[in-house]
Coordinates of C-alpha atoms and ligand atoms in Angstrom, one line a residue:
M725 CA -7.0 20.0 16.0
K726 CA -4.0 18.4 14.3
K727 CA -3.7 18.7 10.5
A728 CA -2.7 15.8 8.3
L729 CA -1.8 15.8 4.6
I730 CA -2.1 12.5 2.7
T731 CA -0.6 12.1 -0.7
G732 CA -2.5 9.3 -2.4
I733 CA -5.6 10.0 -0.3
N734 CA -7.9 8.3 -2.9
G735 CA -5.8 5.0 -2.9
Q736 CA -6.6 1.9 -0.9
D737 CA -4.5 3.0 2.1
G738 CA -5.2 6.7 1.8
S739 CA -8.9 6.1 2.0
Y740 CA -8.6 4.0 5.2
L741 CA -6.1 6.4 6.7
A742 CA -8.3 9.4 6.0
E743 CA -11.2 7.6 7.9
F744 CA -8.9 6.7 10.7
L745 CA -7.6 10.2 11.2
L746 CA -11.1 11.8 10.9
D747 CA -12.1 9.5 13.7
K748 CA -9.2 10.9 15.7
D749 CA -10.6 14.4 15.1
Y750 CA -7.8 15.4 12.6
D751 CA -8.3 18.0 10.0
V752 CA -7.6 15.8 7.0
H753 CA -6.3 17.2 3.7
G754 CA -5.2 15.3 0.6
I755 CA -3.7 15.6 -2.8
I756 CA -5.4 14.2 -5.9
K757 CA -3.7 13.6 -9.3
R758 CA -5.7 15.1 -12.1
N759 CA -7.8 12.5 -14.0
S760 CA -10.1 13.0 -16.9
I761 CA -12.9 11.2 -15.1
P762 CA -12.8 12.6 -11.5
E763 CA -15.9 10.6 -10.4
N764 CA -14.1 7.3 -10.6
Q765 CA -11.1 8.6 -8.8
T766 CA -12.9 9.5 -5.6
A767 CA -14.8 6.2 -5.4
R768 CA -12.9 5.0 -2.3
I769 CA -13.5 8.3 -0.5
Q770 CA -17.1 9.0 -1.6
H771 CA -18.5 8.3 1.9
I772 CA -16.2 10.9 3.5
Y773 CA -16.3 13.3 0.6
P774 CA -18.7 15.8 2.1
V775 CA -16.3 16.3 5.1
I776 CA -13.0 16.6 3.1
K777 CA -14.1 18.0 -0.3
N778 CA -12.8 21.4 0.5
N779 CA -9.4 19.9 1.6
L780 CA -8.6 18.2 -1.6
Y781 CA -5.9 19.7 -3.9
H782 CA -4.7 18.9 -7.4
A783 CA -1.0 18.1 -7.2
D784 CA 1.4 15.5 -8.6
M785 CA 4.4 14.0 -6.9
C786 CA 6.4 14.8 -10.1
D787 CA 5.5 18.5 -9.9
M788 CA 7.4 20.0 -7.0
S789 CA 5.7 23.4 -7.3
S790 CA 2.3 21.8 -6.8
L791 CA 3.6 20.1 -3.6
L792 CA 5.1 23.4 -2.4
S793 CA 1.8 25.2 -2.9
V794 CA -0.2 22.5 -0.9
V795 CA 2.3 22.2 1.9
Q796 CA 2.5 26.0 2.3
R797 CA -1.3 26.3 2.3
V798 CA -2.1 23.4 4.6
Q799 CA 0.9 23.6 7.0
P800 CA 0.4 20.1 8.1
D801 CA 1.5 18.6 11.4
E802 CA 1.8 15.2 9.7
I803 CA 2.4 14.2 6.1
Y804 CA 1.7 10.7 5.0
N805 CA 3.4 10.1 1.7
L806 CA 1.3 7.2 0.2
A807 CA 1.3 8.4 -3.5
A808 CA 2.9 6.0 -5.9
Q809 CA 2.6 4.0 -9.1
S810 CA 2.2 1.0 -6.9
H811 CA 1.9 -1.9 -9.3
V812 CA 5.0 -4.0 -9.5
R813 CA 4.2 -5.6 -12.9
V814 CA 3.3 -2.2 -14.4
S815 CA 6.6 -0.8 -13.1
F816 CA 8.3 -3.0 -15.8
D817 CA 6.2 -1.3 -18.4
Q818 CA 6.6 2.2 -17.0
P819 CA 9.9 2.2 -15.2
I820 CA 10.8 5.9 -15.7
Y821 CA 7.4 7.2 -14.6
T822 CA 7.5 4.8 -11.6
L823 CA 10.9 6.1 -10.6
D824 CA 9.8 9.7 -11.1
A825 CA 6.6 9.4 -9.0
I826 CA 8.2 7.4 -6.2
G827 CA 11.9 8.4 -6.1
R828 CA 11.9 11.9 -7.4
G829 CA 8.4 12.5 -5.9
T830 CA 9.6 11.7 -2.4
L831 CA 12.6 13.9 -2.9
N832 CA 10.4 16.7 -4.1
L833 CA 8.4 16.4 -0.9
L834 CA 11.4 16.3 1.3
E835 CA 12.9 19.3 -0.4
V836 CA 9.6 21.2 0.1
V837 CA 9.7 20.5 3.8
R838 CA 13.4 21.3 4.2
L839 CA 13.3 24.5 2.1
T840 CA 10.2 25.9 3.7
G841 CA 11.4 25.0 7.2
A842 CA 8.1 23.2 7.8
T843 CA 8.0 21.1 11.0
S844 CA 5.7 18.4 9.6
K845 CA 6.4 14.9 10.6
I846 CA 6.7 12.6 7.5
Y847 CA 5.5 9.0 7.1
Q848 CA 7.0 7.2 4.0
A849 CA 5.1 4.2 2.5
S850 CA 8.1 1.9 2.1
S851 CA 7.7 -1.6 1.0
S852 CA 8.8 -5.2 1.6
E853 CA 9.5 -5.3 -2.2
M854 CA 12.8 -3.6 -1.3
F855 CA 14.1 -6.8 0.1
G856 CA 13.9 -8.6 -3.2
N857 CA 14.9 -12.2 -2.7
S858 CA 17.0 -11.7 0.4
I859 CA 15.8 -13.8 3.3
D860 CA 17.4 -14.3 6.7
T861 CA 18.4 -17.8 7.7
D862 CA 15.2 -18.1 9.9
G863 CA 13.0 -17.5 6.9
F864 CA 12.0 -13.9 7.8
Q865 CA 12.8 -10.4 6.5
R866 CA 13.5 -7.7 9.0
E867 CA 15.0 -4.2 9.1
T868 CA 18.5 -5.5 8.9
T869 CA 17.9 -7.9 6.0
P870 CA 19.9 -6.8 2.9
M871 CA 17.8 -5.0 0.4
N872 CA 18.2 -6.3 -3.2
P873 CA 15.2 -5.0 -5.2
V874 CA 14.2 -7.0 -8.3
S875 CA 11.7 -4.6 -10.0
P876 CA 11.8 -0.9 -11.0
Y877 CA 9.1 -0.3 -8.4
A878 CA 11.2 -1.8 -5.7
C879 CA 14.3 0.2 -6.9
A880 CA 12.3 3.4 -6.7
K881 CA 11.0 2.5 -3.2
L882 CA 14.5 1.8 -2.1
L883 CA 15.7 5.2 -3.3
A884 CA 12.8 6.9 -1.5
Y885 CA 13.5 4.9 1.7
N886 CA 17.2 6.0 1.6
L887 CA 16.2 9.6 1.0
I888 CA 14.0 9.6 4.1
K889 CA 16.9 8.2 6.2
C890 CA 19.3 10.7 4.6
Y891 CA 17.1 13.7 5.3
R892 CA 16.4 12.5 8.8
E893 CA 20.1 12.2 9.6
S894 CA 21.3 15.2 7.6
Y895 CA 18.6 17.8 8.5
G896 CA 16.9 16.3 11.6
L897 CA 13.5 15.9 9.9
F898 CA 11.0 13.7 11.7
A899 CA 10.8 11.2 8.8
A900 CA 9.8 7.6 9.4
N901 CA 9.7 4.6 7.0
G902 CA 7.0 2.0 7.5
I903 CA 8.3 -1.1 5.6
L904 CA 4.9 -2.6 5.0
F905 CA 4.3 -6.1 3.7
N906 CA 1.4 -6.7 1.3
H907 CA -2.0 -5.5 2.7
E908 CA -5.3 -6.0 1.2
S909 CA -9.0 -5.2 1.5
P910 CA -12.2 -4.9 -0.6
R911 CA -10.7 -1.5 -1.7
R912 CA -7.5 -3.1 -3.1
G913 CA -6.9 -2.3 -6.8
T914 CA -8.6 -5.0 -8.8
S915 CA -5.4 -5.9 -10.7
F916 CA -3.6 -7.0 -7.5
V917 CA -3.7 -10.7 -7.0
T918 CA -6.0 -10.9 -3.9
N919 CA -8.8 -8.9 -5.3
K920 CA -8.3 -10.4 -8.7
I921 CA -8.7 -13.9 -7.3
V922 CA -11.7 -13.0 -5.1
I923 CA -13.5 -11.2 -7.9
G924 CA -12.7 -14.0 -10.4
A925 CA -14.0 -16.7 -8.0
V926 CA -17.1 -14.8 -7.2
K927 CA -17.8 -14.2 -10.9
I928 CA -17.4 -18.0 -11.6
K929 CA -19.6 -18.8 -8.6
K930 CA -22.3 -16.5 -10.0
G931 CA -22.0 -17.9 -13.5
L932 CA -20.6 -14.6 -14.8
A933 CA -17.2 -16.2 -15.9
R934 CA -15.8 -19.6 -16.3
N935 CA -12.0 -19.3 -15.8
L936 CA -9.4 -17.1 -14.2
A937 CA -6.0 -16.4 -15.8
L938 CA -3.2 -15.8 -13.4
G939 CA 0.6 -15.6 -13.5
N940 CA 3.0 -17.2 -11.0
L941 CA 1.1 -19.4 -8.4
D942 CA 4.1 -20.4 -6.4
S943 CA 5.3 -17.1 -4.9
T944 CA 4.4 -16.5 -1.3
R945 CA 3.3 -13.3 0.4
D946 CA 2.7 -12.1 4.0
W947 CA -0.8 -10.6 3.5
G948 CA -2.3 -8.4 6.2
H949 CA -5.3 -6.0 6.2
A950 CA -5.0 -2.4 5.1
K951 CA -7.2 -1.2 7.9
D952 CA -4.8 -2.7 10.5
Y953 CA -1.8 -1.2 8.8
V954 CA -2.9 2.4 8.5
K955 CA -3.2 2.5 12.2
I956 CA 0.5 1.6 12.4
M957 CA 1.4 4.5 10.0
W958 CA -0.2 6.9 12.5
Q959 CA 1.5 5.2 15.5
L960 CA 4.9 5.6 13.9
L961 CA 4.4 9.3 13.8
Q962 CA 3.4 9.4 17.5
L963 CA 6.7 7.9 18.7
D964 CA 9.3 10.2 20.4
N965 CA 11.8 9.5 17.6
P966 CA 11.4 8.6 14.0
G967 CA 12.7 5.2 12.7
D968 CA 12.3 2.5 10.2
Y969 CA 10.0 -0.4 11.0
V970 CA 8.8 -3.6 9.4
C971 CA 5.0 -4.2 9.6
A972 CA 3.8 -7.7 8.7
T973 CA 1.7 -10.5 10.1
G974 CA 4.6 -13.0 10.3
Q975 CA 2.6 -15.6 8.3
S976 CA 2.9 -16.3 4.6
H977 CA 0.8 -18.1 2.0
S978 CA 1.3 -18.9 -1.6
V979 CA -0.8 -17.5 -4.4
R980 CA -1.9 -21.1 -5.0
E981 CA -3.1 -21.4 -1.3
L982 CA -4.9 -18.1 -1.7
C983 CA -6.7 -19.6 -4.7
D984 CA -7.5 -22.8 -2.8
T985 CA -8.8 -20.9 0.2
T986 CA -11.0 -18.5 -1.8
F987 CA -12.5 -21.1 -4.2
R988 CA -13.0 -23.5 -1.3
K989 CA -14.9 -20.9 0.7
L990 CA -17.2 -20.6 -2.3
G991 CA -17.7 -24.3 -2.5
M992 CA -15.4 -24.7 -5.6
D993 CA -12.1 -26.3 -6.6
Y994 CA -9.7 -23.7 -8.0
K995 CA -7.9 -26.4 -10.1
E996 CA -11.0 -26.6 -12.3
H997 CA -11.0 -22.9 -13.2
V998 CA -7.5 -21.3 -12.7
F999 CA -5.0 -21.4 -15.5
Q1000 CA -1.6 -19.8 -16.0
D1001 CA -1.3 -17.0 -18.6
P1002 CA 2.3 -15.9 -19.4
R1003 CA 1.0 -12.3 -19.8
F1004 CA 0.8 -12.1 -16.0
L1005 CA 4.3 -13.4 -15.3
R1006 CA 7.0 -10.8 -14.5
P1007 CA 10.5 -10.4 -16.0
A1008 CA 11.8 -11.1 -12.4
E1009 CA 9.9 -12.4 -9.5
L1010 CA 10.2 -11.8 -5.8
N1011 CA 9.6 -15.4 -4.5
D1012 CA 8.9 -15.3 -0.8
L1013 CA 8.0 -12.7 1.8
K1014 CA 7.5 -13.1 5.5
G1015 CA 8.1 -10.2 7.9
C1016 CA 9.4 -10.2 11.5
T1017 CA 7.8 -7.4 13.6
K1018 CA 10.1 -7.8 16.7
K1019 CA 11.4 -4.2 16.4
L1020 CA 7.9 -2.7 15.9
A1021 CA 6.4 -4.7 18.8
G1022 CA 9.1 -3.2 20.9
V1023 CA 7.7 0.3 20.4
I1024 CA 3.9 -0.1 20.0
D1025 CA 1.2 -2.6 21.0
L1026 CA 0.7 -4.7 18.0
N1027 CA -3.0 -5.9 17.8
F1028 CA -4.4 -6.8 14.4
D1029 CA -8.2 -7.0 14.0
Y1030 CA -8.0 -9.2 11.0
T1031 CA -6.6 -12.6 10.2
F1032 CA -5.9 -14.0 6.7
D1033 CA -9.2 -15.8 6.8
T1034 CA -11.4 -12.9 8.0
M1035 CA -9.8 -10.7 5.4
I1036 CA -10.7 -13.1 2.6
D1037 CA -14.2 -13.5 4.1
E1038 CA -14.7 -9.7 4.1
M1039 CA -13.5 -9.5 0.5
I1040 CA -15.7 -12.3 -0.7
N1041 CA -18.8 -10.9 1.1
Y1042 CA -18.1 -7.5 -0.4
W1043 CA -17.9 -8.8 -4.0
M1044 CA -20.8 -11.3 -3.5
E1045 CA -23.0 -8.3 -2.8
K1046 CA -21.5 -5.9 -5.3
L1047 CA -21.4 -8.1 -8.4
Ligands
NAP1979 P1 -2.8 2.6 -4.4 O1 -4.2 2.1 -4.1 O2 -2.3 2.2 -5.8 O3 -2.8 4.2 -4.2 C1 -1.8 5.0 -4.8 C2 -2.2 6.4 -4.7 O4 -1.2 7.2 -5.2 C3 -3.5 6.7 -5.5 O5 -4.3 7.7 -4.8 C4 -2.9 7.4 -6.8 O6 -3.9 8.2 -7.4 C5 -1.8 8.1 -6.2 N1 -0.8 8.5 -7.2 C6 -0.2 7.7 -8.1 N2 0.8 8.4 -8.8 C7 0.7 9.7 -8.3 C8 1.4 10.9 -8.6 N3 2.4 10.9 -9.6 N4 1.1 12.0 -7.9 C9 0.2 12.0 -7.0 N5 -0.5 10.9 -6.6 C10 -0.2 9.8 -7.3 O7 -1.8 2.0 -3.4 P2 -2.0 1.6 -1.9 O8 -2.2 0.1 -1.9 O9 -3.0 2.4 -1.2 O10 -0.6 1.8 -1.3 C11 -0.2 3.1 -0.7 C12 1.3 3.3 -0.7 O11 1.9 2.2 0.1 C13 1.9 3.2 -2.0 O12 3.0 4.1 -2.0 C14 2.4 1.8 -2.2 O13 3.5 1.8 -3.1 C15 2.8 1.5 -0.8 N6 2.8 0.1 -0.3 C16 1.7 -0.6 -0.5 C17 1.6 -1.9 -0.1 C18 0.3 -2.7 -0.2 O14 0.4 -3.9 -0.1 N7 -0.8 -2.1 -0.5 C19 2.7 -2.4 0.6 C20 3.8 -1.6 0.8 C21 3.9 -0.3 0.4 P3 -4.8 7.7 -8.6 O15 -5.5 6.5 -8.1 O16 -5.6 8.8 -8.9 O17 -3.8 7.3 -9.7
F7E1980 O1 1.3 -9.8 -6.6 C1 1.6 -13.1 -8.2 C2 2.7 -12.0 -8.5 O2 0.5 -7.7 -7.7 C3 1.5 -10.8 -5.6 C4 2.0 -3.9 -4.1 O3 1.0 -3.4 -3.2 O4 2.7 -5.5 -2.4 C5 2.2 -5.4 -3.7 O5 3.1 -6.0 -4.7 C6 2.0 -12.0 -6.2 C7 3.2 -11.8 -7.1 O6 1.4 -7.7 -5.3 C8 -1.0 -12.7 -10.7 O7 3.6 -12.5 -9.4 C9 0.2 -14.3 -9.8 O8 4.2 -12.8 -6.8 O9 -0.8 -8.7 -5.7 P1 0.5 -8.4 -6.4 P2 3.0 -7.5 -5.2 O10 3.7 -7.6 -6.5 O11 3.5 -8.4 -4.1 C10 4.0 -4.8 -2.2 C11 4.4 -5.0 -0.8 C12 4.0 -3.4 -2.7 O12 4.7 -2.6 -2.1 C13 3.3 -3.1 -4.0 O13 2.9 -1.8 -4.1 O14 1.0 -12.6 -7.0 N1 0.6 -13.2 -9.2 N2 -0.7 -14.1 -10.8 C14 -0.1 -12.2 -9.7 N3 -0.1 -10.8 -9.4 C15 -1.0 -10.0 -10.1 N4 -1.0 -8.7 -9.8 N5 -1.8 -10.5 -11.1 C16 -1.8 -11.8 -11.4 O15 -2.6 -12.3 -12.3

């Protein structure tokens, strides 16, 4: 039985990845950051909690000793480093913590693996945010596109990305970067734009709200489904050699289009309800994202179960029932 350790196991991706690995008969372990209300924190993993409850450990990416203790205890075959302060807008409010949790946190983990001589393979949750506003002439971002981050979050992710490459090349660690473009689901944090729009539209439909305040409607994103993307994380650690790979759908939509699609599916016109609130604008914006998966498709079979439409349908159905 293979052992996996997931940092950020209670996050959107961590919860889907834990399910995926349990289905593959992995012994799944995870770290949880201490929270004053632990009940809320395990909401996304409640359904698998009975199976993994003895494999959850309090640790923090900023606390190397806690990571050392967990890695020594679990001795994982695979480590999935998903823990992060993952909100781009919040990273402007908490830049130092964001850098600590992501940049120094990844270095803490790499040092633990190096110094203990652990043979764990490492997956690093890198991000399309690292590209900033660089776009190749064909309109896509790919592994070779220059990385020019435009937020503290993206700067921190770029540091972590480079550390993974550095430790791979310097010490021969099996360390892989998945450069994942935005991926969503009903489990997405409710302050990210997809779930915020779906929840807002469902509330308006049900008469629970009248309007929805958003920031920039003109940026475009390449939105996939988290369930499809966690499978790729695992596949990257099953390759013969570690590398850095873009994972995306290759299609992009604007935030405005996302509003239009969601409200239309609910029989409404977004223009009658959505307004712009400067509170949700960012000091700097990443305007357009669209990923090219040619390199990834060269090493694995790329089959996504979800499309943009079926993903929105799933999110709408979830919130229509829940609210
Ligand atoms: P998420 O839902 O925000 O989950 C982040 C996880 O990290 C949570 O479990 C969180 O715990 C934990 N965490 C935060 N700070 C920590 C710390 N200092 N020490 C230990 N744990 C900490 O994010 P996600 O959407 O699942 O994304 C997973 C990873 O992929 C993140 O690294 C994110 O930056 C990256 N990524 C995401 C996307 C995307 O579109 N979703 C795209 C590219 C890359 P609490 O909930 O208890 O705070
Ligand atoms: O914003 C615009 C906003 O916060 C998407 C993270 O998972 O993906 C995510 O980062 C777009 C931006 O995601 C609101 O300005 C408009 O242009 O959903 P988001 P993100 O910033 O793209 C990357 C790949 C990651 O790695 C990150 O961890 O939507 N937008 N109005 C808004 N965004 C938010 N959150 N809220 C608004 O009201």
